[in-house]
Coordinates of C-alpha atoms in Angstrom, one line a residue:
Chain J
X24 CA 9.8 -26.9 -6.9
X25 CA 6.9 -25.5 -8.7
X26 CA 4.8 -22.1 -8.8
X27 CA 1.3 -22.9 -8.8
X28 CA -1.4 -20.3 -9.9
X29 CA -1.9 -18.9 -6.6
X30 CA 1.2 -16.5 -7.3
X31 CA 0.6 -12.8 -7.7
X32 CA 4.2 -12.1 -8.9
X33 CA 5.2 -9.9 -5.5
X34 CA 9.1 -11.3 -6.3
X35 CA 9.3 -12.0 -2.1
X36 CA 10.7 -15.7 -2.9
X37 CA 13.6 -14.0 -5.3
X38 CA 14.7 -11.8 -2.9
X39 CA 15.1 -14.8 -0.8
X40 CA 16.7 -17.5 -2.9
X41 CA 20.0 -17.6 -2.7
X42 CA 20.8 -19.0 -5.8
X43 CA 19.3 -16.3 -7.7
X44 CA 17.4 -18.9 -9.2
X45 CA 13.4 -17.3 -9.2
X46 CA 12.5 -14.7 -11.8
X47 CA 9.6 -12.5 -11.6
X48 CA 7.5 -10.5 -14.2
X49 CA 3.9 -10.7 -13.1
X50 CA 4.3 -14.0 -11.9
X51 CA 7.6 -16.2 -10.8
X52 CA 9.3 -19.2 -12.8
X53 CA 11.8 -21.3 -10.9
X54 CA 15.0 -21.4 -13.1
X55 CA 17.8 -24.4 -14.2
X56 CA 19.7 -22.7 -10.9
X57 CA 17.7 -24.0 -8.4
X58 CA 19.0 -26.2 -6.5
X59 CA 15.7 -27.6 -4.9
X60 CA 16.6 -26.2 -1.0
X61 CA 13.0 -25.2 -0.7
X62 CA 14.1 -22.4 1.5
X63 CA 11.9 -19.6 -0.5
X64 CA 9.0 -22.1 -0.1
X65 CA 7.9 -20.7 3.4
X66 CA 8.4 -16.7 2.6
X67 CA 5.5 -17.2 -0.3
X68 CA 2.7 -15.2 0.8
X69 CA 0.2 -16.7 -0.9
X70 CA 1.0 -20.6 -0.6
X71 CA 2.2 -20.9 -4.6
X72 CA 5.7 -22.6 -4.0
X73 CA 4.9 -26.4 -4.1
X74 CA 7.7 -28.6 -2.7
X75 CA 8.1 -31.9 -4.1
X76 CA 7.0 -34.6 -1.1
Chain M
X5 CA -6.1 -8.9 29.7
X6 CA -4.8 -11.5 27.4
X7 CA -5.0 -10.2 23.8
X8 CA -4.0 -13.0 20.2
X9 CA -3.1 -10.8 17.5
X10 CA -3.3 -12.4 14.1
X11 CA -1.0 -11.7 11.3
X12 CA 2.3 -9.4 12.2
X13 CA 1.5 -6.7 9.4
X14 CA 1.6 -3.1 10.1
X15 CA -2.1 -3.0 11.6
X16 CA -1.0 -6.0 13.3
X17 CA 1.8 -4.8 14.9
X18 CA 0.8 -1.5 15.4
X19 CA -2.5 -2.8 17.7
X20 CA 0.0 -5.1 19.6
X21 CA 2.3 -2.1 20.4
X22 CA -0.4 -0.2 21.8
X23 CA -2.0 -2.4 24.0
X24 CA 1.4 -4.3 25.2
X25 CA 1.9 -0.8 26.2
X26 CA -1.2 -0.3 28.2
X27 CA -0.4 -3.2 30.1
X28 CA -2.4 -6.1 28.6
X29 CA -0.5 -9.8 27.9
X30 CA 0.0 -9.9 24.1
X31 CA 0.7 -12.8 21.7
X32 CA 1.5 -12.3 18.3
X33 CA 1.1 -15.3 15.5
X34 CA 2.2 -14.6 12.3
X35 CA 2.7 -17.3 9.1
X36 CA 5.1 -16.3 7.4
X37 CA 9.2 -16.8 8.3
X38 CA 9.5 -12.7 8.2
X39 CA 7.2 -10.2 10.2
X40 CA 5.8 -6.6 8.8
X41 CA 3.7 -8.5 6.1
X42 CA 3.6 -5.7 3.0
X43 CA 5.5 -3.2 4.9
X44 CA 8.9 -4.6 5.8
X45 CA 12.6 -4.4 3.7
X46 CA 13.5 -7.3 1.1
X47 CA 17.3 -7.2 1.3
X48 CA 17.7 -7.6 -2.2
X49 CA 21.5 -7.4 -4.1
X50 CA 22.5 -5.0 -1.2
X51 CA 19.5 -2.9 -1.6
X52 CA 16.4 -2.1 1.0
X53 CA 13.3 -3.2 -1.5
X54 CA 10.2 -3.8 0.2
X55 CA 7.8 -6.4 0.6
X56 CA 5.2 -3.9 -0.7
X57 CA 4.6 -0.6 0.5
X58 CA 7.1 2.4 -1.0
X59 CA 9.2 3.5 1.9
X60 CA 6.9 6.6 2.4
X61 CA 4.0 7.5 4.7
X62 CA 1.9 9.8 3.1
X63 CA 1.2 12.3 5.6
X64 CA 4.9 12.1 6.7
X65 CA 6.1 12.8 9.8
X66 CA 2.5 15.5 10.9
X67 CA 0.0 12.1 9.8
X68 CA -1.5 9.8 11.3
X69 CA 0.6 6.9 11.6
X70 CA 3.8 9.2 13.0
X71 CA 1.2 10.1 15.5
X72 CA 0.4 6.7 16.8
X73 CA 3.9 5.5 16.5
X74 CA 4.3 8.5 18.6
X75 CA 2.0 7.5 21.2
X76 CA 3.3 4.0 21.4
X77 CA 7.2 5.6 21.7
X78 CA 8.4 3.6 18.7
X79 CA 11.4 4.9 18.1
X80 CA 11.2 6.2 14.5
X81 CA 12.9 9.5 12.5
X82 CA 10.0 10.3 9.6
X83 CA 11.7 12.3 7.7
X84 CA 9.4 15.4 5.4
X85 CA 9.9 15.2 1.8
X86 CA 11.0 18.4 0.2
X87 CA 8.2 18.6 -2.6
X88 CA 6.0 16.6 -5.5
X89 CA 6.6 16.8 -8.7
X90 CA 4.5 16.9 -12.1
X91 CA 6.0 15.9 -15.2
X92 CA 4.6 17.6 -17.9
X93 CA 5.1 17.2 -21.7
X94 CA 7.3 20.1 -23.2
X95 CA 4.6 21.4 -25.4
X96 CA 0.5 21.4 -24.5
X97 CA -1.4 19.1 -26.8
X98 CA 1.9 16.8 -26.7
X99 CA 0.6 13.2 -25.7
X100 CA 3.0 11.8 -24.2
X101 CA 6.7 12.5 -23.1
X102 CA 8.8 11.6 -26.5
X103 CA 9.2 15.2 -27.7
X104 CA 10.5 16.2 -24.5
X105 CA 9.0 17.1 -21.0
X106 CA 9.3 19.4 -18.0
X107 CA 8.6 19.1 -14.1
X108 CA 6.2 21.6 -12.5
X109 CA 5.6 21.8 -8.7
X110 CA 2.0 19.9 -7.5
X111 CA 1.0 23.1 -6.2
X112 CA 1.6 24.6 -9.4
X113 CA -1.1 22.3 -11.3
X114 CA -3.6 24.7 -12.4
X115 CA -1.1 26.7 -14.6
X116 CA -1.3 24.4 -18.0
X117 CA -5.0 25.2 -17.8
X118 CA -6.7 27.6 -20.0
X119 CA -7.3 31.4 -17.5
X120 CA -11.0 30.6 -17.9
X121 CA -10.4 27.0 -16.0
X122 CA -7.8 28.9 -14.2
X123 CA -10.2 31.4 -12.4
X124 CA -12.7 28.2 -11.9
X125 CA -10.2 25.6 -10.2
X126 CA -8.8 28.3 -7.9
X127 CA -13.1 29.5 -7.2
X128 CA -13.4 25.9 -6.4
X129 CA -10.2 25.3 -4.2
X130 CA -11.9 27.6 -1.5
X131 CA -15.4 26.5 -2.0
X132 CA -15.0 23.4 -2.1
X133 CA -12.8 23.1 1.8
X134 CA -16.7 24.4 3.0
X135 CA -19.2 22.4 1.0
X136 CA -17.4 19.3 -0.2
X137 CA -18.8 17.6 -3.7
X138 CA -21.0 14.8 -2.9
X139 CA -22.6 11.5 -4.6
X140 CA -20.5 11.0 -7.7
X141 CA -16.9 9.5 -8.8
X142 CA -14.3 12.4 -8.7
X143 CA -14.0 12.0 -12.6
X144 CA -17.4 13.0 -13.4
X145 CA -17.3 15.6 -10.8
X146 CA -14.1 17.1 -12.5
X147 CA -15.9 17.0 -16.3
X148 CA -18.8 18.2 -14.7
X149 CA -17.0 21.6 -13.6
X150 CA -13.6 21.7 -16.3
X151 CA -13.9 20.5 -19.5
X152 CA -10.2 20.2 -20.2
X153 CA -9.1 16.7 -19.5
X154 CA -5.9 17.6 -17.9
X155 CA -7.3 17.8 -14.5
X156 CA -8.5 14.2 -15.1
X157 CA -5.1 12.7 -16.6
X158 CA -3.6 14.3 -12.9
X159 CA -7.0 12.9 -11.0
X160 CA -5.8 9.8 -12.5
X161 CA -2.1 10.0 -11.5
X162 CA -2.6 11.0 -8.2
X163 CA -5.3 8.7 -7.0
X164 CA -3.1 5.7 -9.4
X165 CA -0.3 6.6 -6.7
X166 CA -2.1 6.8 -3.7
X167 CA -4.8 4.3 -3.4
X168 CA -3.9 2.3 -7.1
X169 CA -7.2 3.4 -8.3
X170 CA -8.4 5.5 -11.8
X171 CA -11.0 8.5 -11.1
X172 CA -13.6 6.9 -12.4
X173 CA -13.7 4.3 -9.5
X174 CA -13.4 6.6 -6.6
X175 CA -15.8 8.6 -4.4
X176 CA -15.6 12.0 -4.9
X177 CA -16.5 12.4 -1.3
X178 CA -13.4 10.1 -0.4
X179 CA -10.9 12.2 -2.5
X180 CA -12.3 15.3 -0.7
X181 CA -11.4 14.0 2.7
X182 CA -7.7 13.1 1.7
X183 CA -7.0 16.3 0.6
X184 CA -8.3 17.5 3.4
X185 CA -6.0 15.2 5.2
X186 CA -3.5 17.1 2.9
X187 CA -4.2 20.2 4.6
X188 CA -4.3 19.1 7.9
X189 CA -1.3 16.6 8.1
X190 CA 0.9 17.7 5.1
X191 CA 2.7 15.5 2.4
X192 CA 4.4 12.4 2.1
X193 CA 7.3 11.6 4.7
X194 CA 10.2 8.9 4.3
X195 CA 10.7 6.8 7.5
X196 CA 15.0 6.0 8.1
X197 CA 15.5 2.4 7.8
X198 CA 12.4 2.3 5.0
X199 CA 9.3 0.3 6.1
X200 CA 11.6 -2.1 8.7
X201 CA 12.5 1.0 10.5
X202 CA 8.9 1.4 11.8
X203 CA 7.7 -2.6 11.8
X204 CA 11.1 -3.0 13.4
X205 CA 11.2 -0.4 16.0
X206 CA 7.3 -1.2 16.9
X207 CA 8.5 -5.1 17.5
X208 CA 11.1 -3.8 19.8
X209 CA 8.2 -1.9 21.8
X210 CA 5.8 -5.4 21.9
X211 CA 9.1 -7.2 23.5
X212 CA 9.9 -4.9 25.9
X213 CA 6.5 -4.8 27.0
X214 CA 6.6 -8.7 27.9
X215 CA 4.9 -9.5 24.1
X216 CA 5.9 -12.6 22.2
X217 CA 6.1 -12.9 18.5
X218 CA 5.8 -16.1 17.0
X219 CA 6.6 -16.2 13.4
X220 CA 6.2 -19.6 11.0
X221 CA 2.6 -20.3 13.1
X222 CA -0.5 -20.0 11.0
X223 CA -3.5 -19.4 13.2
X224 CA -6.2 -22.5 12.4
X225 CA -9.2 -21.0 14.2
X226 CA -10.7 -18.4 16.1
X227 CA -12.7 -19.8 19.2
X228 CA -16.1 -18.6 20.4
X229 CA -17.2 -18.7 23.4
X230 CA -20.6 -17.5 24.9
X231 CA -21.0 -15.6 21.4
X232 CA -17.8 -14.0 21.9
X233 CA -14.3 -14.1 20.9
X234 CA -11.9 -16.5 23.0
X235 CA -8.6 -17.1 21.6
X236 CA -7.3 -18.8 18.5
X237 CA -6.0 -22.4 17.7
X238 CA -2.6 -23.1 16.8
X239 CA -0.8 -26.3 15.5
X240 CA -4.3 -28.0 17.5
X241 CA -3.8 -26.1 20.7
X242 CA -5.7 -23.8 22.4
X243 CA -4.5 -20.1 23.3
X244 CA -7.3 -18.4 25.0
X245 CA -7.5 -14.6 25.1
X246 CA -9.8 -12.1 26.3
X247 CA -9.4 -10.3 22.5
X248 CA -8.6 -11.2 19.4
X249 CA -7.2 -8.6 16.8
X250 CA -6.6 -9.9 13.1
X251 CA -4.4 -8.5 10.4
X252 CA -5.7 -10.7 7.9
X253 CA -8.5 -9.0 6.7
X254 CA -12.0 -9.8 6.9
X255 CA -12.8 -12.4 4.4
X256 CA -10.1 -14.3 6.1
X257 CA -10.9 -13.5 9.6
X258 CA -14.3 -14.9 8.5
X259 CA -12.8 -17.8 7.4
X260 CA -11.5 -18.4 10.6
X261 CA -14.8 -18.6 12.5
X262 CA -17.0 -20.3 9.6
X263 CA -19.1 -22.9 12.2
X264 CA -20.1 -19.4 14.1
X265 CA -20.9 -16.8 11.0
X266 CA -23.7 -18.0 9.0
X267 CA -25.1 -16.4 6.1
X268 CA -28.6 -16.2 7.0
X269 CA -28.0 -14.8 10.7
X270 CA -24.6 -12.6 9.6
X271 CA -26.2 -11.7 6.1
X272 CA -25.5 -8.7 5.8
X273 CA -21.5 -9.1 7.0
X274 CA -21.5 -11.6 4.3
X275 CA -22.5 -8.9 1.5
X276 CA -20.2 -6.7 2.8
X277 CA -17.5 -9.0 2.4
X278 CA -18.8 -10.1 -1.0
X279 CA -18.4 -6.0 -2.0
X280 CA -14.9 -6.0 -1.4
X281 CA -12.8 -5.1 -3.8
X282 CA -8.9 -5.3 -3.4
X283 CA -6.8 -3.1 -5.7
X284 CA -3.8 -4.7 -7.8
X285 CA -0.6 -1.8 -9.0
X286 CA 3.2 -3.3 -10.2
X287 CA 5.8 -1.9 -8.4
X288 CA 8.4 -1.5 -10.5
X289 CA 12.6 -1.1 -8.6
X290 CA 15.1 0.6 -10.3
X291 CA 19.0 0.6 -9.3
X292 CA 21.1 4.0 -11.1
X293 CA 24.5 6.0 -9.9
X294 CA 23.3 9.0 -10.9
X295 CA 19.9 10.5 -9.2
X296 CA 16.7 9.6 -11.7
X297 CA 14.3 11.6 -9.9
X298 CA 16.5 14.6 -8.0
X299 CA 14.4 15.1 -4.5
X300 CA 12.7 12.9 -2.1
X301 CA 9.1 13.3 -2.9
X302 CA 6.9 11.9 -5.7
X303 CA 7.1 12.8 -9.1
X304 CA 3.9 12.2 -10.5
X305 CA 3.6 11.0 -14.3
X306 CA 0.1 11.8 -15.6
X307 CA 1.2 11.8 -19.4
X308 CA 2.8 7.8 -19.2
X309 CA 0.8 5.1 -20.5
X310 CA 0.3 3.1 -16.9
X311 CA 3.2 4.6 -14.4
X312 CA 1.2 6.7 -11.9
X313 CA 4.2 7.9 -10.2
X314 CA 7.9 7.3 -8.6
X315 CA 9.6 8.1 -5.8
X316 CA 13.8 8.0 -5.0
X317 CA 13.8 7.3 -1.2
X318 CA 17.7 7.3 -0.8
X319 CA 17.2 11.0 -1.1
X320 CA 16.6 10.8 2.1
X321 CA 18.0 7.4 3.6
X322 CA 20.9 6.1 1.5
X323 CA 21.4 3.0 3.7
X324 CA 18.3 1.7 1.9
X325 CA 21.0 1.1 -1.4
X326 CA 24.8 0.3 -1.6
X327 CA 27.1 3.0 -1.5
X328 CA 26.9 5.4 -4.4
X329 CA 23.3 3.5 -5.8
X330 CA 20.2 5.2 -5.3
X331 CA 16.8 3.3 -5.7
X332 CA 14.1 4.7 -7.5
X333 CA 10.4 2.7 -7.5
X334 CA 7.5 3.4 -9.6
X335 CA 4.1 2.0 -9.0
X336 CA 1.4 1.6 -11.4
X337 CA -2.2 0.7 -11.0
X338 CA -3.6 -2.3 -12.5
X339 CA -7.5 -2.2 -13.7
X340 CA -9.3 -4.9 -12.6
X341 CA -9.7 -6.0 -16.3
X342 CA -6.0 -6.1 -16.7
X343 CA -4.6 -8.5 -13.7
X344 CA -4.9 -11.3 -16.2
X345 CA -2.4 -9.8 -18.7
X346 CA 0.2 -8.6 -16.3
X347 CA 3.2 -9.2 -18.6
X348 CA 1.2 -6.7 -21.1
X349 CA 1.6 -4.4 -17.9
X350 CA 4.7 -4.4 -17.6
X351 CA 6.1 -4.3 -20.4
X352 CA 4.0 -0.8 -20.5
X353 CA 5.5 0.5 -17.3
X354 CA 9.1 -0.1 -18.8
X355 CA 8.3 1.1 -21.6
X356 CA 7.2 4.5 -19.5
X357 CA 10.1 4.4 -17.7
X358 CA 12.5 4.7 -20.9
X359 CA 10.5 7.8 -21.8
X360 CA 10.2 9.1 -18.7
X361 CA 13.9 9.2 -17.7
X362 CA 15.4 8.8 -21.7
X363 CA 19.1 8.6 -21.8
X364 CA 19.7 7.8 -18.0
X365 CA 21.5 4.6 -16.9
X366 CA 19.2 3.0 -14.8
X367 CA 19.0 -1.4 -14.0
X368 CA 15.6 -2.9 -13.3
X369 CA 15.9 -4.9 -9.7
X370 CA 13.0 -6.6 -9.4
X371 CA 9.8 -6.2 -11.0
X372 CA 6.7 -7.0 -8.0
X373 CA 2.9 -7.0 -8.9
X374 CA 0.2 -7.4 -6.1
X375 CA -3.4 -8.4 -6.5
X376 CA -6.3 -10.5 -5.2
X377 CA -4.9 -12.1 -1.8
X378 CA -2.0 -10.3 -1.4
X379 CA -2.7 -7.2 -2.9
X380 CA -1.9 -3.3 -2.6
X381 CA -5.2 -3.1 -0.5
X382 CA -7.1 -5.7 0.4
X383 CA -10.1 -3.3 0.4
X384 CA -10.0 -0.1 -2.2
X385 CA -10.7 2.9 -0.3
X386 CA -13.7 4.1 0.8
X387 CA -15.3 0.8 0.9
X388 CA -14.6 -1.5 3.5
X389 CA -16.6 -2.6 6.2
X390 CA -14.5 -1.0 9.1
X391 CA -12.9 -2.9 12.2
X392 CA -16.1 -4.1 13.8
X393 CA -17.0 -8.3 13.3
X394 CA -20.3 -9.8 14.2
X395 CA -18.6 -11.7 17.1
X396 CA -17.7 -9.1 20.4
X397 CA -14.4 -8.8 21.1
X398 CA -13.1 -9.7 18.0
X399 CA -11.8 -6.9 15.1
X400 CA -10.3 -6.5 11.9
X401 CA -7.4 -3.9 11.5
X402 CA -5.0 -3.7 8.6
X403 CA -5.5 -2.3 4.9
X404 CA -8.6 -3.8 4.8
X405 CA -10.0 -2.2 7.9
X406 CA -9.0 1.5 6.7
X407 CA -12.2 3.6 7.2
X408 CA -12.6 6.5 4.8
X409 CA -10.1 9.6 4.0
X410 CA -7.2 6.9 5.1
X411 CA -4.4 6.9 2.2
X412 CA -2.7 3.5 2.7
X413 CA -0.6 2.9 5.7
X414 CA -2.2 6.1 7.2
X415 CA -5.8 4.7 6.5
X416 CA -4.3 1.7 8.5
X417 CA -3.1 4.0 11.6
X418 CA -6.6 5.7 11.4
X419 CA -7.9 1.8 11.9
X420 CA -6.0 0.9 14.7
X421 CA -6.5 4.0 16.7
X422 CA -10.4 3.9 16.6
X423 CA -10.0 0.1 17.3
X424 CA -8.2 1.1 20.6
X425 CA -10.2 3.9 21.8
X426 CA -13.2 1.0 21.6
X427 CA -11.0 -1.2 23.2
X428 CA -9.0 1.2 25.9
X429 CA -11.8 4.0 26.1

């Protein structure tokens, strides 16, 4: 998974990752807990999760 | 008639409400897995955080948008909030609120003034209702009649926590009509169930009425036929409609119908979509046992470096936190200048926050900034084109449809309801 520079930092994907693996502070950064399920992918707003093809 | 509604945001879902309730066949396509767009809950470590907007109308249950939900029959409880707040620094001339602070009512705001300033604010109060000030921003309106800058600091709170913009980039004329709006509705109101409570119950109302919802389906086009709107195209199908409504704002919407609008024939749409400007703010979620804030309205914070204000919503609905939590948010704007440092930002607003509430035990939840395409407004107020497209029978509604005097989601309401008096008569 990767944030591209589309992201505005609204924090939507961490509330929906369950692995608690997204921090936010004016922009998001996927952490070593991801588990690449790509399930926040679709909540972004804003098109900025990138899932690996 | 058969109505597409784009995007299942408030405007969105507020405009399919209505008309599902006025008979009319109404779809509803919206991109994301989650409806309400900026005004829904995030269930969020047990908590009720939001997807953008605080959990508070700000004409409360008397405004606006409690009226149309009204009308509709959504079923919602708005509940009033018991007063605003001004935290003051213990001593005038202090800067800040290190040596100690004190909260005075809003109504109250004249009193740190000198009696000189006194006597003029509460001259211009009254005068003011009958001949509103005209053709300036509301800061250089407020140095041209007060020279103490304390009525600008609160200028700058106030309009930093209602529209996340400074003084000095507002109309006076626009301030003018939300206080009047202030008179006329009263304050700020808390809905039960925060944001969801109202998105939620207004879904329930499209259903009933024979509406469909389809969420995780983007919207590729907007058809034209005979120079006017026809439906939409989805996933490469066709869903014709006698009306389309979008949420999505106009640049967007334009988007949408690019091989109709051209900028020599729609020029002057096109420079009105160039003008817009959305506002960015950091919102800022706090988790504490005991109360940070004390009642359920806003506690404005002129005398921080960035927070505007904050408000403690499980004063009124404690479901929005876990059992014995209450969640506290503050928003602060962010100056156009400023959306590239962001981090800067925040680390500002949390810095505010430990001198605004020193030696309270407080977590930060989640830390949520908003600009450019999804941003606190997608137009500031006062300046966006209205809910009117060059193509019949297609509008704009949503926070960049507002009109003027609208604060926020009440600026959206105002929207929506002139959109269906075209529409219904």
């Amino acid at each position: 998974m990767k944030i591209n520079d589309n992201c505005v930092g609204c924090g939507q994907c961490t509330s929906f990752c369950r692995q608690g693996a997204i921090v936010v502070m004016g922009k998001a950064r996927i952490t070593d807990a991801c588990v690449e399920c790509e399930i926040c992918a679709p909540y972004c707003p804003v098109k900025a999760i990138e899932v690996p093809i | 008639m058969r109505v597409v509604v784009i995007g299942a945001g408030l405007g969105g879902l507020l405009s399919a409400a209505r008309l599902s309730k006025a008979g009319n066949s109404i779809e509803v396509f919206e991109r994301l897995p989650i409806t309400g767009g900026r005004f829904t809950n995030l269930e969020y470590r047990g908590f009720q955080l939001s997807s953008g907007a605080f959990h508070m109308l700000p004409h409360g249950p008397g405004g606006p948008l409690a009226k149309l939900l009204k009308e509709i029959g959504a079923d919602v409880r708005i509940v009033r909030s018991e007063k605003t707040t001004i935290r003051m620094p213990l001593e005038k001339g202090d800067a800040d609120y290190r040596q100690g602070f004190r909260d005075i009512p809003f109504n109250e705001f004249q009193k740190p003034l000198s009696n000189r300033d006194r006597l003029k604010s509460a001259y211009l109060i009254v005068s003011t209702r009958k001949y509103p000030p005209e053709g300036s921003t509301l800061k250089e309106w407020i140095s041209s009649q007060v020279k103490d800058e304390w009525l600008v600091k609160l200028a700058d709170s106030f309009c930093g926590w209602s529209l996340s913009m400074r003084s000095d980039e507002v109309s006076v004329e626009e301030v003018f009509e939300i206080i009047e709006n202030l008179y006329r509705f009263g304050g700020p109101g808390v809905p039960m169930g925060g944001c969801k409570g109202i998105t939620g119950a207004l879904e329930k109302v499209i259903t009933a009425n024979g509406g469909t919802i389809r969420t995780k389906t983007e919207v590729s086009k907007i058809l034209v036929e005979n120079g006017k709107a026809a439906g939409v195209v989805v996933d490469g199908t066709e869903h014709k409609a006698d009306l389309v409504i979008s949420n999505i704002g106009h640049a967007a919407t334009a988007g949408l119908c690019s091989e109709i609008l051209s900028k020599e024939k729609h020029a002057e749409y096109f420079r009105a979509l160039e003008a817009l400007q959305p506002s960015a703010g950091i919102k800022i979620c706090l988790s504490a046992e005991e109360p940070l804030i004390g009642h359920s309205g806003v506690l404005l914070t002129p005398y921080a470096r960035r927070i505007n204000g904050i408000n403690e919503v499980t004063q009124v609905d404690p479901s929005l936190a876990p059992p014995g939590k209450h969640l506290t948010m503050s928003h602060q704007h962010v100056a156009p200048e400023n959306i590239g440092k962001l981090e800067e930002e925040i680390e500002m607003g949390l810095q505010d926050l430990k001198e605004i509430f020193p030696g309270k035990k407080y977590e930060v939840l989640l830390i949520q900034s908003y600009h450019d395409s999804w941003p606190v407004n997608r137009a500031s107020s006062g300046t966006d084109p209205g809910n009117n497209t060059p193509i019949p029978d297609l509008y704009v509604v949503g926070d960049g449809a507002k009109g003027e005097g609208g604060i926020e989601v009440e600026g959206i309401a105002l929207g929506v309801a002139r959109t269906m008096e075209k529409i219904l008569g």
